[in-house]
Amino acid sequence: MNTPKISLNKVMLPAAIASTLLVAGCTKDDEKNADLRVIHASPDAPPVNVQISSRTYNKEISNLDYAASSGYESVRSGRRDVTVEAIIPGGNLDVLSEPGFKFDMGQRYNVLAVGKVAEDPTVDGDELDLLLVEESAANPGAGEVAVAVVHASADAPEVDVYVTAPDTDVSDPNLFPNFSFDFKDPAVDAGSLPAGKYDITVTLAGKKDVAYNISDVDLSPFAGQKLLIAAVSTTTATNKEASPIKLLVATDDAQLVLLDEDTA
């Protein structure tokens, strides 16, 4: 898959979510660490704990619910076992594991729990899984936002994504999508984008049938930051009626969920 550069266009993302993390300084211990962000993207799984451990080290990311991001957490570099445990009545249950995962000093890692606990035998690849994705490699300027996008919904097929100026008619046969991807494909690195307003429209692959639409997404509160945007499944009847997906926008230390604009 090619890694396209896209220019965007419109939604107001609250400035409250977009506060910049202030770093007072780094200790010697910080220099030995990596950063890990975990996103819960399994729609029928309960809240989870994530254990990062070895014989001499243990760290826990606790009580992460669906459609939530842990934000970046500092993890000691080296090989660690990563275990996801479901929080259930009567005792927690290990449901996913990645033994001996190598955390390199100074690197940032993004792990998504995707798929379904109650997988559909007629659907290939929707089983519960850990998906490692990369954030944008771009370094955004003061008036830019670096964006990477990942398809993390087992309920949506391959789709086309249009990121356009406000009020663009995506039904125009001469307008082509910015990119296409399927569930669990590598994240698309959109690069550094002007921190302005955009419309985001998702259609079925190769068609103009709209599966998701939101207008006037305003990225200006996120200027100078990196965003990881994950398409995840909607779960309530009202939300599903509008679209099978919603967008989870993860900053370094918070998240925001964008529902289809036709959601009642």
PDB file of C-alpha atoms in Angstrom, residues 5-233:
ATOM      1  CA  LYS A   5       0.107  12.605   1.611  1.00  0.00           C
ATOM      2  CA  ILE A   6      -3.285  14.227   2.036  1.00  0.00           C
ATOM      3  CA  SER A   7      -4.526  17.742   2.405  1.00  0.00           C
ATOM      4  CA  LEU A   8      -7.557  18.127   4.645  1.00  0.00           C
ATOM      5  CA  ASN A   9     -10.668  20.247   5.268  1.00  0.00           C
ATOM      6  CA  LYS A  10     -13.713  20.569   8.669  1.00  0.00           C
ATOM      7  CA  VAL A  11     -15.192  19.527  12.973  1.00  0.00           C
ATOM      8  CA  MET A  12     -14.503  21.327  16.114  1.00  0.00           C
ATOM      9  CA  LEU A  13     -12.283  19.179  18.357  1.00  0.00           C
ATOM     10  CA  PRO A  14     -12.534  20.680  21.819  1.00  0.00           C
ATOM     11  CA  ALA A  15      -9.526  22.672  22.854  1.00  0.00           C
ATOM     12  CA  ALA A  16      -9.786  21.150  26.309  1.00  0.00           C
ATOM     13  CA  ILE A  17      -8.555  17.830  24.909  1.00  0.00           C
ATOM     14  CA  ALA A  18      -5.746  19.516  23.013  1.00  0.00           C
ATOM     15  CA  SER A  19      -3.678  20.778  25.932  1.00  0.00           C
ATOM     16  CA  THR A  20       0.042  20.392  25.319  1.00  0.00           C
ATOM     17  CA  LEU A  21       1.997  18.104  27.627  1.00  0.00           C
ATOM     18  CA  LEU A  22       4.673  20.186  29.378  1.00  0.00           C
ATOM     19  CA  VAL A  23       7.910  18.341  29.980  1.00  0.00           C
ATOM     20  CA  ALA A  24       9.908  19.770  32.843  1.00  0.00           C
ATOM     21  CA  GLY A  25      12.998  17.673  32.107  1.00  0.00           C
ATOM     22  CA  CYS A  26      14.311  14.154  31.685  1.00  0.00           C
ATOM     23  CA  THR A  27      16.031  12.082  34.333  1.00  0.00           C
ATOM     24  CA  LYS A  28      18.564   9.351  33.635  1.00  0.00           C
ATOM     25  CA  ASP A  29      15.806   6.799  34.216  1.00  0.00           C
ATOM     26  CA  ASP A  30      13.662   8.515  31.549  1.00  0.00           C
ATOM     27  CA  GLU A  31      16.497   8.082  29.059  1.00  0.00           C
ATOM     28  CA  LYS A  32      16.371   4.307  29.575  1.00  0.00           C
ATOM     29  CA  ASN A  33      12.671   4.115  28.816  1.00  0.00           C
ATOM     30  CA  ALA A  34      10.322   3.680  25.874  1.00  0.00           C
ATOM     31  CA  ASP A  35       6.744   4.931  25.629  1.00  0.00           C
ATOM     32  CA  LEU A  36       3.708   2.678  25.170  1.00  0.00           C
ATOM     33  CA  ARG A  37       0.155   3.688  24.274  1.00  0.00           C
ATOM     34  CA  VAL A  38      -2.598   1.053  24.400  1.00  0.00           C
ATOM     35  CA  ILE A  39      -5.998   1.535  22.747  1.00  0.00           C
ATOM     36  CA  HIS A  40      -8.962  -0.709  23.585  1.00  0.00           C
ATOM     37  CA  ALA A  41     -10.706  -1.316  20.253  1.00  0.00           C
ATOM     38  CA  SER A  42     -12.539  -4.598  20.887  1.00  0.00           C
ATOM     39  CA  PRO A  43     -16.243  -3.678  21.043  1.00  0.00           C
ATOM     40  CA  ASP A  44     -17.537  -6.697  22.956  1.00  0.00           C
ATOM     41  CA  ALA A  45     -14.648  -7.022  25.407  1.00  0.00           C
ATOM     42  CA  PRO A  46     -14.914  -5.796  28.998  1.00  0.00           C
ATOM     43  CA  PRO A  47     -12.471  -3.282  30.495  1.00  0.00           C
ATOM     44  CA  VAL A  48      -8.934  -4.637  30.641  1.00  0.00           C
ATOM     45  CA  ASN A  49      -5.670  -4.385  32.530  1.00  0.00           C
ATOM     46  CA  VAL A  50      -2.425  -4.485  30.577  1.00  0.00           C
ATOM     47  CA  GLN A  51       0.631  -5.956  32.271  1.00  0.00           C
ATOM     48  CA  ILE A  52       4.140  -5.191  31.005  1.00  0.00           C
ATOM     49  CA  SER A  53       6.532  -7.444  32.885  1.00  0.00           C
ATOM     50  CA  SER A  54       9.742  -9.430  33.133  1.00  0.00           C
ATOM     51  CA  ARG A  55      11.451 -11.234  35.990  1.00  0.00           C
ATOM     52  CA  THR A  56      12.631  -7.945  37.490  1.00  0.00           C
ATOM     53  CA  TYR A  57      10.086  -5.427  36.220  1.00  0.00           C
ATOM     54  CA  ASN A  58       6.332  -4.955  36.256  1.00  0.00           C
ATOM     55  CA  LYS A  59       4.065  -2.128  35.142  1.00  0.00           C
ATOM     56  CA  GLU A  60       0.270  -2.143  34.840  1.00  0.00           C
ATOM     57  CA  ILE A  61      -2.090  -0.032  32.762  1.00  0.00           C
ATOM     58  CA  SER A  62      -5.329  -0.413  34.712  1.00  0.00           C
ATOM     59  CA  ASN A  63      -9.030  -0.482  33.874  1.00  0.00           C
ATOM     60  CA  LEU A  64      -8.860   0.535  30.199  1.00  0.00           C
ATOM     61  CA  ASP A  65     -12.388   0.552  28.762  1.00  0.00           C
ATOM     62  CA  TYR A  66     -13.589   0.229  25.178  1.00  0.00           C
ATOM     63  CA  ALA A  67     -12.830   3.142  22.833  1.00  0.00           C
ATOM     64  CA  ALA A  68     -10.281   4.551  25.259  1.00  0.00           C
ATOM     65  CA  SER A  69      -6.567   5.255  25.006  1.00  0.00           C
ATOM     66  CA  SER A  70      -4.113   4.880  27.856  1.00  0.00           C
ATOM     67  CA  GLY A  71      -2.029   7.779  26.566  1.00  0.00           C
ATOM     68  CA  TYR A  72       1.697   7.229  26.403  1.00  0.00           C
ATOM     69  CA  GLU A  73       3.053   5.455  29.469  1.00  0.00           C
ATOM     70  CA  SER A  74       6.756   5.177  30.239  1.00  0.00           C
ATOM     71  CA  VAL A  75       8.037   1.584  30.074  1.00  0.00           C
ATOM     72  CA  ARG A  76      11.531   0.352  30.952  1.00  0.00           C
ATOM     73  CA  SER A  77      13.353  -0.626  27.771  1.00  0.00           C
ATOM     74  CA  GLY A  78      14.244  -4.280  27.099  1.00  0.00           C
ATOM     75  CA  ARG A  79      12.264  -7.418  26.420  1.00  0.00           C
ATOM     76  CA  ARG A  80       8.972  -7.534  28.280  1.00  0.00           C
ATOM     77  CA  ASP A  81       5.911  -9.773  28.261  1.00  0.00           C
ATOM     78  CA  VAL A  82       2.764  -7.842  27.372  1.00  0.00           C
ATOM     79  CA  THR A  83      -0.406  -9.427  28.738  1.00  0.00           C
ATOM     80  CA  VAL A  84      -3.996  -8.209  28.442  1.00  0.00           C
ATOM     81  CA  GLU A  85      -6.389  -9.432  31.112  1.00  0.00           C
ATOM     82  CA  ALA A  86     -10.143  -9.013  30.963  1.00  0.00           C
ATOM     83  CA  ILE A  87     -11.732  -7.592  34.104  1.00  0.00           C
ATOM     84  CA  ILE A  88     -14.621  -9.950  34.810  1.00  0.00           C
ATOM     85  CA  PRO A  89     -16.676 -10.992  37.860  1.00  0.00           C
ATOM     86  CA  GLY A  90     -15.072 -13.761  39.855  1.00  0.00           C
ATOM     87  CA  GLY A  91     -11.501 -13.008  38.793  1.00  0.00           C
ATOM     88  CA  ASN A  92      -9.607 -11.552  35.860  1.00  0.00           C
ATOM     89  CA  LEU A  93      -8.781 -13.630  32.797  1.00  0.00           C
ATOM     90  CA  ASP A  94      -5.716 -13.393  30.534  1.00  0.00           C
ATOM     91  CA  VAL A  95      -7.027 -13.039  26.977  1.00  0.00           C
ATOM     92  CA  LEU A  96      -4.070 -11.799  24.914  1.00  0.00           C
ATOM     93  CA  SER A  97      -0.312 -11.956  25.290  1.00  0.00           C
ATOM     94  CA  GLU A  98       2.838 -11.001  23.438  1.00  0.00           C
ATOM     95  CA  PRO A  99       5.843 -12.603  25.149  1.00  0.00           C
ATOM     96  CA  GLY A 100       9.279 -11.044  24.873  1.00  0.00           C
ATOM     97  CA  PHE A 101       8.236  -7.838  23.133  1.00  0.00           C
ATOM     98  CA  LYS A 102      11.311  -5.645  22.656  1.00  0.00           C
ATOM     99  CA  PHE A 103      11.011  -2.045  23.836  1.00  0.00           C
ATOM    100  CA  ASP A 104      13.857   0.085  22.479  1.00  0.00           C
ATOM    101  CA  MET A 105      15.049   3.183  24.348  1.00  0.00           C
ATOM    102  CA  GLY A 106      13.423   6.399  23.194  1.00  0.00           C
ATOM    103  CA  GLN A 107      10.878   4.714  20.913  1.00  0.00           C
ATOM    104  CA  ARG A 108       7.087   5.177  20.998  1.00  0.00           C
ATOM    105  CA  TYR A 109       4.846   2.149  20.558  1.00  0.00           C
ATOM    106  CA  ASN A 110       1.115   1.895  19.842  1.00  0.00           C
ATOM    107  CA  VAL A 111      -0.731  -1.343  20.544  1.00  0.00           C
ATOM    108  CA  LEU A 112      -4.440  -1.797  19.796  1.00  0.00           C
ATOM    109  CA  ALA A 113      -6.589  -4.627  21.142  1.00  0.00           C
ATOM    110  CA  VAL A 114      -8.829  -5.370  18.149  1.00  0.00           C
ATOM    111  CA  GLY A 115     -11.311  -7.986  16.970  1.00  0.00           C
ATOM    112  CA  LYS A 116     -14.052  -9.626  18.983  1.00  0.00           C
ATOM    113  CA  VAL A 117     -14.398 -11.970  21.910  1.00  0.00           C
ATOM    114  CA  ALA A 118     -17.445 -13.573  20.232  1.00  0.00           C
ATOM    115  CA  GLU A 119     -15.844 -13.925  16.800  1.00  0.00           C
ATOM    116  CA  ASP A 120     -18.016 -14.704  13.788  1.00  0.00           C
ATOM    117  CA  PRO A 121     -16.925 -18.009  12.166  1.00  0.00           C
ATOM    118  CA  THR A 122     -18.096 -16.679   8.790  1.00  0.00           C
ATOM    119  CA  VAL A 123     -15.754 -13.672   9.023  1.00  0.00           C
ATOM    120  CA  ASP A 124     -12.055 -14.255   8.500  1.00  0.00           C
ATOM    121  CA  GLY A 125      -9.676 -12.446  10.834  1.00  0.00           C
ATOM    122  CA  ASP A 126     -12.094 -10.911  13.354  1.00  0.00           C
ATOM    123  CA  GLU A 127     -10.680 -12.835  16.316  1.00  0.00           C
ATOM    124  CA  LEU A 128      -9.325 -10.964  19.311  1.00  0.00           C
ATOM    125  CA  ASP A 129      -5.800  -9.796  18.524  1.00  0.00           C
ATOM    126  CA  LEU A 130      -3.063  -7.299  19.347  1.00  0.00           C
ATOM    127  CA  LEU A 131      -2.255  -4.888  16.525  1.00  0.00           C
ATOM    128  CA  LEU A 132       1.015  -2.935  16.577  1.00  0.00           C
ATOM    129  CA  VAL A 133       0.748   0.280  14.561  1.00  0.00           C
ATOM    130  CA  GLU A 134       3.083   3.186  13.900  1.00  0.00           C
ATOM    131  CA  GLU A 135       2.279   6.809  14.523  1.00  0.00           C
ATOM    132  CA  SER A 136       3.125   9.363  11.852  1.00  0.00           C
ATOM    133  CA  ALA A 137       6.852   9.670  11.163  1.00  0.00           C
ATOM    134  CA  ALA A 138       6.395  13.376  10.372  1.00  0.00           C
ATOM    135  CA  ASN A 139       7.508  16.099  12.767  1.00  0.00           C
ATOM    136  CA  PRO A 140       4.743  18.722  12.600  1.00  0.00           C
ATOM    137  CA  GLY A 141       5.538  22.417  12.559  1.00  0.00           C
ATOM    138  CA  ALA A 142       3.798  24.976  14.752  1.00  0.00           C
ATOM    139  CA  GLY A 143       0.854  25.260  12.318  1.00  0.00           C
ATOM    140  CA  GLU A 144       0.650  21.573  11.418  1.00  0.00           C
ATOM    141  CA  VAL A 145      -0.702  18.292  12.761  1.00  0.00           C
ATOM    142  CA  ALA A 146       0.944  14.928  12.019  1.00  0.00           C
ATOM    143  CA  VAL A 147      -1.727  12.264  11.449  1.00  0.00           C
ATOM    144  CA  ALA A 148      -1.759   8.490  11.126  1.00  0.00           C
ATOM    145  CA  VAL A 149      -5.005   6.571  10.542  1.00  0.00           C
ATOM    146  CA  VAL A 150      -5.787   2.888  11.227  1.00  0.00           C
ATOM    147  CA  HIS A 151      -8.811   0.681  10.423  1.00  0.00           C
ATOM    148  CA  ALA A 152      -9.532  -1.036  13.747  1.00  0.00           C
ATOM    149  CA  SER A 153     -13.184  -2.077  13.290  1.00  0.00           C
ATOM    150  CA  ALA A 154     -14.036  -5.724  12.636  1.00  0.00           C
ATOM    151  CA  ASP A 155     -17.575  -4.575  11.748  1.00  0.00           C
ATOM    152  CA  ALA A 156     -16.527  -2.559   8.685  1.00  0.00           C
ATOM    153  CA  PRO A 157     -15.186  -3.945   5.393  1.00  0.00           C
ATOM    154  CA  GLU A 158     -12.522  -2.371   3.214  1.00  0.00           C
ATOM    155  CA  VAL A 159     -13.284   1.322   2.832  1.00  0.00           C
ATOM    156  CA  ASP A 160     -12.260   4.451   0.936  1.00  0.00           C
ATOM    157  CA  VAL A 161     -11.484   7.582   2.940  1.00  0.00           C
ATOM    158  CA  TYR A 162     -11.954  11.137   1.703  1.00  0.00           C
ATOM    159  CA  VAL A 163     -10.397  14.010   3.630  1.00  0.00           C
ATOM    160  CA  THR A 164     -11.578  17.173   1.920  1.00  0.00           C
ATOM    161  CA  ALA A 165     -12.220  20.871   2.151  1.00  0.00           C
ATOM    162  CA  PRO A 166     -15.543  21.791   3.760  1.00  0.00           C
ATOM    163  CA  ASP A 167     -18.649  21.155   1.672  1.00  0.00           C
ATOM    164  CA  THR A 168     -16.860  19.016  -0.934  1.00  0.00           C
ATOM    165  CA  ASP A 169     -19.230  16.664  -2.770  1.00  0.00           C
ATOM    166  CA  VAL A 170     -17.606  13.231  -2.568  1.00  0.00           C
ATOM    167  CA  SER A 171     -20.237  11.775  -4.935  1.00  0.00           C
ATOM    168  CA  ASP A 172     -18.412  13.561  -7.782  1.00  0.00           C
ATOM    169  CA  PRO A 173     -17.142  10.706  -9.990  1.00  0.00           C
ATOM    170  CA  ASN A 174     -13.971  12.700 -10.668  1.00  0.00           C
ATOM    171  CA  LEU A 175     -13.104  12.886  -6.968  1.00  0.00           C
ATOM    172  CA  PHE A 176     -10.932  10.001  -5.791  1.00  0.00           C
ATOM    173  CA  PRO A 177     -10.306   8.888  -2.194  1.00  0.00           C
ATOM    174  CA  ASN A 178      -7.199   9.979  -0.335  1.00  0.00           C
ATOM    175  CA  PHE A 179      -6.583   6.371   0.677  1.00  0.00           C
ATOM    176  CA  SER A 180      -8.203   2.951   1.084  1.00  0.00           C
ATOM    177  CA  PHE A 181      -7.671   0.340   3.758  1.00  0.00           C
ATOM    178  CA  ASP A 182      -9.101  -2.781   5.373  1.00  0.00           C
ATOM    179  CA  PHE A 183      -9.373  -4.046   8.933  1.00  0.00           C
ATOM    180  CA  LYS A 184      -5.917  -4.516  10.520  1.00  0.00           C
ATOM    181  CA  ASP A 185      -4.024  -3.031   7.573  1.00  0.00           C
ATOM    182  CA  PRO A 186      -0.905  -1.021   8.507  1.00  0.00           C
ATOM    183  CA  ALA A 187      -1.701   2.508   9.613  1.00  0.00           C
ATOM    184  CA  VAL A 188      -1.710   5.117   6.850  1.00  0.00           C
ATOM    185  CA  ASP A 189       0.772   7.910   7.527  1.00  0.00           C
ATOM    186  CA  ALA A 190      -0.880  11.092   6.245  1.00  0.00           C
ATOM    187  CA  GLY A 191       2.160  13.174   7.165  1.00  0.00           C
ATOM    188  CA  SER A 192       2.019  16.755   8.417  1.00  0.00           C
ATOM    189  CA  LEU A 193      -1.215  18.544   7.562  1.00  0.00           C
ATOM    190  CA  PRO A 194      -2.163  22.196   7.917  1.00  0.00           C
ATOM    191  CA  ALA A 195      -3.968  22.582  11.239  1.00  0.00           C
ATOM    192  CA  GLY A 196      -7.258  23.663   9.671  1.00  0.00           C
ATOM    193  CA  LYS A 197     -10.783  22.373   9.098  1.00  0.00           C
ATOM    194  CA  TYR A 198     -11.730  19.217   7.194  1.00  0.00           C
ATOM    195  CA  ASP A 199     -14.641  17.004   6.177  1.00  0.00           C
ATOM    196  CA  ILE A 200     -14.029  13.274   6.692  1.00  0.00           C
ATOM    197  CA  THR A 201     -16.116  10.844   4.641  1.00  0.00           C
ATOM    198  CA  VAL A 202     -15.808   7.056   4.574  1.00  0.00           C
ATOM    199  CA  THR A 203     -17.403   5.027   1.775  1.00  0.00           C
ATOM    200  CA  LEU A 204     -17.450   1.367   0.861  1.00  0.00           C
ATOM    201  CA  ALA A 205     -14.345   0.514  -1.166  1.00  0.00           C
ATOM    202  CA  GLY A 206     -14.749   1.351  -4.842  1.00  0.00           C
ATOM    203  CA  LYS A 207     -18.183   2.867  -4.273  1.00  0.00           C
ATOM    204  CA  LYS A 208     -19.719   6.183  -3.298  1.00  0.00           C
ATOM    205  CA  ASP A 209     -22.028   4.698  -0.631  1.00  0.00           C
ATOM    206  CA  VAL A 210     -21.339   6.739   2.506  1.00  0.00           C
ATOM    207  CA  ALA A 211     -20.671   4.697   5.656  1.00  0.00           C
ATOM    208  CA  TYR A 212     -19.481   7.573   7.839  1.00  0.00           C
ATOM    209  CA  ASN A 213     -19.421  11.344   7.530  1.00  0.00           C
ATOM    210  CA  ILE A 214     -18.455  14.244   9.735  1.00  0.00           C
ATOM    211  CA  SER A 215     -18.032  17.879   8.753  1.00  0.00           C
ATOM    212  CA  ASP A 216     -15.895  20.765   9.951  1.00  0.00           C
ATOM    213  CA  VAL A 217     -13.313  18.814  11.936  1.00  0.00           C
ATOM    214  CA  ASP A 218     -11.082  21.534  13.328  1.00  0.00           C
ATOM    215  CA  LEU A 219      -7.504  20.383  13.888  1.00  0.00           C
ATOM    216  CA  SER A 220      -6.200  23.793  14.930  1.00  0.00           C
ATOM    217  CA  PRO A 221      -6.309  23.015  18.696  1.00  0.00           C
ATOM    218  CA  PHE A 222      -3.842  20.177  17.984  1.00  0.00           C
ATOM    219  CA  ALA A 223      -1.242  22.274  16.146  1.00  0.00           C
ATOM    220  CA  GLY A 224       2.265  20.952  16.715  1.00  0.00           C
ATOM    221  CA  GLN A 225       1.018  17.538  17.879  1.00  0.00           C
ATOM    222  CA  LYS A 226       0.795  13.994  16.535  1.00  0.00           C
ATOM    223  CA  LEU A 227      -2.622  12.303  16.321  1.00  0.00           C
ATOM    224  CA  LEU A 228      -3.432   8.637  15.872  1.00  0.00           C
ATOM    225  CA  ILE A 229      -6.972   8.226  14.491  1.00  0.00           C
ATOM    226  CA  ALA A 230      -8.567   4.772  14.741  1.00  0.00           C
ATOM    227  CA  ALA A 231     -11.828   3.758  13.085  1.00  0.00           C
ATOM    228  CA  VAL A 232     -13.556   1.606  15.734  1.00  0.00           C
ATOM    229  CA  SER A 233     -16.975  -0.033  15.926  1.00  0.00           C
TER     230      SER A 233
END
